[in-house]
CSV table of C-alpha atoms in Angstrom, one decimal:
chain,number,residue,atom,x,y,z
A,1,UNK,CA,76.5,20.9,56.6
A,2,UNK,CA,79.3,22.9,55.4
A,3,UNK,CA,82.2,24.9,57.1
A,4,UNK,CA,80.3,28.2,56.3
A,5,UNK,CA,77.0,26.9,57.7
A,6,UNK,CA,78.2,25.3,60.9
A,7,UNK,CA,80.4,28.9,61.5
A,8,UNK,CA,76.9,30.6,60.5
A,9,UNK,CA,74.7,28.1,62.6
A,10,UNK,CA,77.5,29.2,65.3
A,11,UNK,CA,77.1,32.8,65.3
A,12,UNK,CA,73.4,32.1,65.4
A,13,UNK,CA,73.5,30.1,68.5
A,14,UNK,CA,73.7,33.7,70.6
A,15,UNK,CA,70.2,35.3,71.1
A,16,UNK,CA,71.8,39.2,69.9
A,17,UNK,CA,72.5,37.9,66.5
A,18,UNK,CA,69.8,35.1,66.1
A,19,UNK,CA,67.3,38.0,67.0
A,20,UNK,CA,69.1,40.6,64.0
A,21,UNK,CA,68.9,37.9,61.9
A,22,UNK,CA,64.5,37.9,62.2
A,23,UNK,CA,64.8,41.2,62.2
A,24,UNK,CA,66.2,41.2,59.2
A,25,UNK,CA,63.4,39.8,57.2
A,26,UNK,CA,62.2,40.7,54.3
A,27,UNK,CA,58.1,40.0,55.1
A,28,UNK,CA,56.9,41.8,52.3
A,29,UNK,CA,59.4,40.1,49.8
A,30,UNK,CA,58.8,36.9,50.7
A,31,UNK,CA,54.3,37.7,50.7
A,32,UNK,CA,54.8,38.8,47.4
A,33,UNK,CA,56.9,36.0,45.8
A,34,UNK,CA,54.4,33.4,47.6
A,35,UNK,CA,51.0,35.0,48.5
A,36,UNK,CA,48.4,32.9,50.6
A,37,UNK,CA,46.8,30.5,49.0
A,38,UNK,CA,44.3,27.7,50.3
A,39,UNK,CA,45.8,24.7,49.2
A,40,UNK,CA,45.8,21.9,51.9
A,41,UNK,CA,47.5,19.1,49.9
A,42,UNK,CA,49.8,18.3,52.8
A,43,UNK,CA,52.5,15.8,51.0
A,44,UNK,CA,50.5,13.7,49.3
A,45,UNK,CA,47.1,15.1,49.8
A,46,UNK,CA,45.6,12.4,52.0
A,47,UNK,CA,43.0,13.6,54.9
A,48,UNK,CA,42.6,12.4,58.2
A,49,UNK,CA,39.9,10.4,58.9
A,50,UNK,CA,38.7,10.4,62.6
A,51,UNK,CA,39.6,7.3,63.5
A,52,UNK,CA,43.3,7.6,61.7
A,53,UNK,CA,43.1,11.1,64.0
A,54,UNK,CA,42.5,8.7,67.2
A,55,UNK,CA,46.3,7.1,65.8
A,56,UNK,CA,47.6,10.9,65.8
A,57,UNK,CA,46.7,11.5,69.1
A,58,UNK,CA,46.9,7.9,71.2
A,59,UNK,CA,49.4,8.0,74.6
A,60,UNK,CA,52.5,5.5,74.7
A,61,UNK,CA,54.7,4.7,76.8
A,62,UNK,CA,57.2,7.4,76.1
A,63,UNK,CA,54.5,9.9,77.2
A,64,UNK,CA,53.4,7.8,80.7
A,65,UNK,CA,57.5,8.3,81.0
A,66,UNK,CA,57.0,12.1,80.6
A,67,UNK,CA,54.1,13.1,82.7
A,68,UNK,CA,56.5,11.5,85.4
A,69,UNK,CA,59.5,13.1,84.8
A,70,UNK,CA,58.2,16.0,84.7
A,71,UNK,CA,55.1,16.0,87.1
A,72,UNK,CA,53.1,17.7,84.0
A,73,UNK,CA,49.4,16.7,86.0
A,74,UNK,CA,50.7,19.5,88.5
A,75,UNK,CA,52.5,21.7,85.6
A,76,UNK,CA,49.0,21.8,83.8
A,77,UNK,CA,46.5,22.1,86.2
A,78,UNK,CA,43.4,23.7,85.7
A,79,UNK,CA,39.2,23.0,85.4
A,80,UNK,CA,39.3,23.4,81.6
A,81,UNK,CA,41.4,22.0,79.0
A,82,UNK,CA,42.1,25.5,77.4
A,83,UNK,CA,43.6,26.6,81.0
A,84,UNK,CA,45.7,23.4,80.9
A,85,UNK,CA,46.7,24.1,77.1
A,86,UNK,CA,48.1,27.4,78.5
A,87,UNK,CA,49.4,26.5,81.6
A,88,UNK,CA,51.7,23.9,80.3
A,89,UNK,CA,52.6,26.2,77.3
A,90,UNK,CA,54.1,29.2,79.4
A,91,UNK,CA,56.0,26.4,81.4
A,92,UNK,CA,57.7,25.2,78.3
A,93,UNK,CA,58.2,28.7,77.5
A,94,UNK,CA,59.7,29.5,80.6
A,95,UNK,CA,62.1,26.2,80.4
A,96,UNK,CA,63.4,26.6,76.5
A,97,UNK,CA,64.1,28.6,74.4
A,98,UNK,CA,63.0,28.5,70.5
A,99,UNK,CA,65.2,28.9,67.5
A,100,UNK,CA,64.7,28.3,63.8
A,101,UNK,CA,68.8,28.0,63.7
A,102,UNK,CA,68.9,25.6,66.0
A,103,UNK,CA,71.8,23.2,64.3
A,104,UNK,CA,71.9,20.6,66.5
A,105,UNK,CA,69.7,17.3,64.6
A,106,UNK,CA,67.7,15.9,67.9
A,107,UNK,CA,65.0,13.1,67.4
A,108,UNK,CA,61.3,13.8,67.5
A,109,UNK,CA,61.1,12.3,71.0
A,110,UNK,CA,60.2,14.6,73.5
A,111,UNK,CA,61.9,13.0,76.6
A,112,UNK,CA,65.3,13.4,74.4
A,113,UNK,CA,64.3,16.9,73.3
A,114,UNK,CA,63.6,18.2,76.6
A,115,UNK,CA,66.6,16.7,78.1
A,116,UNK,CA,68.6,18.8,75.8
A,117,UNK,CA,67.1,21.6,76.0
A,118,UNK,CA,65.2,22.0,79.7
A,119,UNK,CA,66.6,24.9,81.8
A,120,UNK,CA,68.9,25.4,79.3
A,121,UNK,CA,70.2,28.7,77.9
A,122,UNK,CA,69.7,30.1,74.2
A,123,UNK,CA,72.5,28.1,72.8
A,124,UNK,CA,70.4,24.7,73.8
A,125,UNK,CA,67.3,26.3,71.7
A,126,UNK,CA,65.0,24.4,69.5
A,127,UNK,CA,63.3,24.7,66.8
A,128,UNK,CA,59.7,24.7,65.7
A,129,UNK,CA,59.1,21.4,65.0
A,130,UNK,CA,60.7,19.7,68.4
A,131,UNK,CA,58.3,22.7,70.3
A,132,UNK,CA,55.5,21.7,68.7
A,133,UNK,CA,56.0,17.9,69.1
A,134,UNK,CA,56.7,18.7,72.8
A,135,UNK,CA,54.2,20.7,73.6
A,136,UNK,CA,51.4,18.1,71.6
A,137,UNK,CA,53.1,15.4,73.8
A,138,UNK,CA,52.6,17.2,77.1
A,139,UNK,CA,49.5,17.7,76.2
A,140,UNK,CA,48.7,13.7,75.2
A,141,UNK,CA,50.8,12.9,78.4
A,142,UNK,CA,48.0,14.4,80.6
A,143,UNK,CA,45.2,13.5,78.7
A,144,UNK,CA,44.2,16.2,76.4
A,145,UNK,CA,44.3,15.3,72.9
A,146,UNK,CA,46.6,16.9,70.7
A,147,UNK,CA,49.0,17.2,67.3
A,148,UNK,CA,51.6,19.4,65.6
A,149,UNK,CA,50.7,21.0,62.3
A,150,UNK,CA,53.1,21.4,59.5
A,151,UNK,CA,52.3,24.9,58.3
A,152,UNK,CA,54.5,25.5,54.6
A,153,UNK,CA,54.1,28.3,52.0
A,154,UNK,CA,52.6,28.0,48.5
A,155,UNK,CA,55.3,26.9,46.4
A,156,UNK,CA,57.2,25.2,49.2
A,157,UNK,CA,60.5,27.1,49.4
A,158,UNK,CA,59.9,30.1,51.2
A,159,UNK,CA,58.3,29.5,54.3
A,160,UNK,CA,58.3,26.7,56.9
A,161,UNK,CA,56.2,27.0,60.5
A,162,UNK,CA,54.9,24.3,63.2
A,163,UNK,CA,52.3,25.1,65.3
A,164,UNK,CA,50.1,22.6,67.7
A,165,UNK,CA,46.4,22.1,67.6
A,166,UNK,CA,44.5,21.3,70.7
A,167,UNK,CA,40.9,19.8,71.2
A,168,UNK,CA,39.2,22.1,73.5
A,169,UNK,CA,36.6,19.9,75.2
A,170,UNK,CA,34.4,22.7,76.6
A,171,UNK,CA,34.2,24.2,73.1
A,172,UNK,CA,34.0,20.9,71.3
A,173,UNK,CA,36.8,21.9,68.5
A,174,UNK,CA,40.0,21.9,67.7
A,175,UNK,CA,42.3,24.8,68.4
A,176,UNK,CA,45.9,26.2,67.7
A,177,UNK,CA,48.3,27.4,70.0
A,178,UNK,CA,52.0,28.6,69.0
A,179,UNK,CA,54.5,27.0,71.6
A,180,UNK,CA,57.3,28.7,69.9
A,181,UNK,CA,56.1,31.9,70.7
A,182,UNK,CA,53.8,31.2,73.5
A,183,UNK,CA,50.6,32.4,72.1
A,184,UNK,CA,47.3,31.3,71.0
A,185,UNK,CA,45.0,32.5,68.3
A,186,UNK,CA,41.1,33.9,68.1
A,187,UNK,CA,38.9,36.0,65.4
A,188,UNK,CA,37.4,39.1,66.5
A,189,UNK,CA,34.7,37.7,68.8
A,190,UNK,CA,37.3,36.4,71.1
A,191,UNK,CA,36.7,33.0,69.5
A,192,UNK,CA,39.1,30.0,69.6
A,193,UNK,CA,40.3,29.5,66.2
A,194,UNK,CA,42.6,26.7,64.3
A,195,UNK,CA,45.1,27.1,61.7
A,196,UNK,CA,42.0,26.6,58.6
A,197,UNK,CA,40.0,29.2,60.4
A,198,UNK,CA,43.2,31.5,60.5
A,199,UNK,CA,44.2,30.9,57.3
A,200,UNK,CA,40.5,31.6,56.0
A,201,UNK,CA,40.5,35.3,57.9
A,202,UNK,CA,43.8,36.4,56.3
A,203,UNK,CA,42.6,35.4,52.9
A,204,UNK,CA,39.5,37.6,53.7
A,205,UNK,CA,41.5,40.6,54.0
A,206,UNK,CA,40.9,40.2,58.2
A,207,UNK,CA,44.1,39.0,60.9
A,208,UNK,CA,43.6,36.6,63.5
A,209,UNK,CA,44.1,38.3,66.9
A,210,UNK,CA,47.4,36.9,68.6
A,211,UNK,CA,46.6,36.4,72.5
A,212,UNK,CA,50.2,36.9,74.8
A,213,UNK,CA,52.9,36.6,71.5
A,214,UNK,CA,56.3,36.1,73.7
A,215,UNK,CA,59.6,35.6,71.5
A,216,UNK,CA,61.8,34.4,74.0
A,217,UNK,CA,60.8,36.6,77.1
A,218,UNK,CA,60.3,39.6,74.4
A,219,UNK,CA,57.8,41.1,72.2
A,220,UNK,CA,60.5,41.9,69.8
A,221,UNK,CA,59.8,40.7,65.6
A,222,UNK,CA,56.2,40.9,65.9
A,223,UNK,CA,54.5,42.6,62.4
A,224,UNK,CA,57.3,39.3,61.4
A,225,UNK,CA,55.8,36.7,63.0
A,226,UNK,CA,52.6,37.7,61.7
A,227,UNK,CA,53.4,37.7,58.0
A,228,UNK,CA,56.4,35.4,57.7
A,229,UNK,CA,55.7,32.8,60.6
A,230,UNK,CA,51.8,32.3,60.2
A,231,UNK,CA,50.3,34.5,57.0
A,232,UNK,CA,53.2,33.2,54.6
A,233,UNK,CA,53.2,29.6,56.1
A,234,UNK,CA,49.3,29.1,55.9
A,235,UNK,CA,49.0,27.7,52.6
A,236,UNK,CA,49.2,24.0,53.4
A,237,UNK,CA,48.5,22.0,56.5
A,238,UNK,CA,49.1,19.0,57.2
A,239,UNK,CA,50.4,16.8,59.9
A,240,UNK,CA,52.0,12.7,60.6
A,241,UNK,CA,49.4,10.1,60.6
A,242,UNK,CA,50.2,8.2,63.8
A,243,UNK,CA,51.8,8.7,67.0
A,244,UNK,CA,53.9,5.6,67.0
A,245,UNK,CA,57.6,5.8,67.9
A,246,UNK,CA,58.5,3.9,64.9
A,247,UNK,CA,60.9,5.9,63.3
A,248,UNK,CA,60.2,8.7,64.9
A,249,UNK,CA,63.3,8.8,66.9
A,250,UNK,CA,65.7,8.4,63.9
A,251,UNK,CA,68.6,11.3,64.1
A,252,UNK,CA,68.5,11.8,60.4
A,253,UNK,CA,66.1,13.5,58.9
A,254,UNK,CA,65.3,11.2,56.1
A,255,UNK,CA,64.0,8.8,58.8
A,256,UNK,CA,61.7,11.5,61.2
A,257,UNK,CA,58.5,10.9,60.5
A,258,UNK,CA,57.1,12.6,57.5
A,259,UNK,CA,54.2,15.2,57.8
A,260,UNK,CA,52.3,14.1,55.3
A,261,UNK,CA,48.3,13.8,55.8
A,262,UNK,CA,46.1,16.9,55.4
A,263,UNK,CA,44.7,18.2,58.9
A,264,UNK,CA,40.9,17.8,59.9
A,265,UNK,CA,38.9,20.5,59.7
């Protein structure tokens, strides 16, 4: 990083100008240069297989560590897994803040992202990767199966999003949540939806409906979110393919753990 990015990166770290900055978006630049497409190649176009998917989402140690620290059985309680998906959502959300200039290079370990950022004000914000991994994590930590999705635009330059999806027992699918932005997805039945099922009703000429959207205790950047954080992002989906610690706590990010496999259906 350069002297004019860190100053930048800087500047950034106060909410007034990081929020001017989305605001200053241009959505329907960006849609046109790289429209949705349905692509799915991940990194290198290899798909999940359920038992792989079993790797993805398996407990360690670090998350036994983190349902302690944090007590998350009481954070996320609840009779269904959906009310425990949101539960422990609008806690993180109430804890950190998110920002896609966050500067500061943390490792994909949630007990070291939380630690930085828990309680702490805007400047401490992360970004959507670490709030995904988190919130999956949580999740894991109290027994609900779960994995952040890599959401990136067609021709991989313009756009850049991490979401999480859930398994829903009582509904017996998987199912994405936003932890950046507090929110959670479904089609115009009220249904559940993941990111493929998203993706599929914007290329139909539908939107998903966004259930309680919250960008850092505002409503603010909305029509963005919707066309540069999820429409522009959804062309390919992918995610890691395990859940091991091995590299995943590497500082650099030539040694975090790639998202590479294409996300089961």
């Amino acid at each position: 990083m350069n002297i004019k990015q860190l100053i930048n990166c800087v500047k950034l770290s106060h909410w007034e100008n990081y929020l001017e900055s989305v605001k200053s978006i241009e959505a329907d630049k960006l849609l046109k240069d790289e429209p949705l497409e349905a692509k799915d190649r991940g990194l290198n176009n290899s798909e999940l297989s359920e038992t792989s998917l079993e790797a993805v989402c398996a407990e360690t140690e670090m998350h036994k560590m983190l349902a302690k620290k944090y007590k998350l059985n009481d954070v996320a309680s609840g009779k269904t897994d959906f009310e425990r998906a949101v539960n422990l959502m609008n806690w993180l959300t109430e804890n950190t803040f998110y920002s896609g200039a966050q500067y500061k290079n943390l490792p994909d370990d949630s007990l070291k992202i939380l630690q930085y950022s828990f309680g702490k004000p805007f400047k401490k914000a992360i970004c959507c990767r670490l709030k995904a991994i988190v919130f999956a994590d949580c999740l894991t930590a109290v027994g609900v199966k779960a994995y952040p999705v890599c959401m990136i635009s067609s021709g991989f330059k313009s756009g850049c999003h991490f979401i999480s999806h859930v398994y829903i027992r009582e509904l017996n699918k998987w199912c994405a949540f936003d932890p950046s932005f507090g929110c959670w997805f479904t089609d115009e039945n009220a249904n559940l939806i993941n990111a493929s099922e998203m993706r599929n009703i914007f290329l139909s000429g539908g939107e998903p409906v966004v259930k309680n959207y919250c960008f850092n205790g505002t409503t603010e950047c909305f029509e963005i979110y919707k066309n540069c954080f999820l429409k522009l992002c959804l062309s390919n989906l992918s995610t890691w393919n395990d859940n091991s610690m091995e590299q995943r706590t590497g500082k650099k990010w030539k040694s975090k753990k790639i998202f590479q496999s294409k996300i089961p259906v």
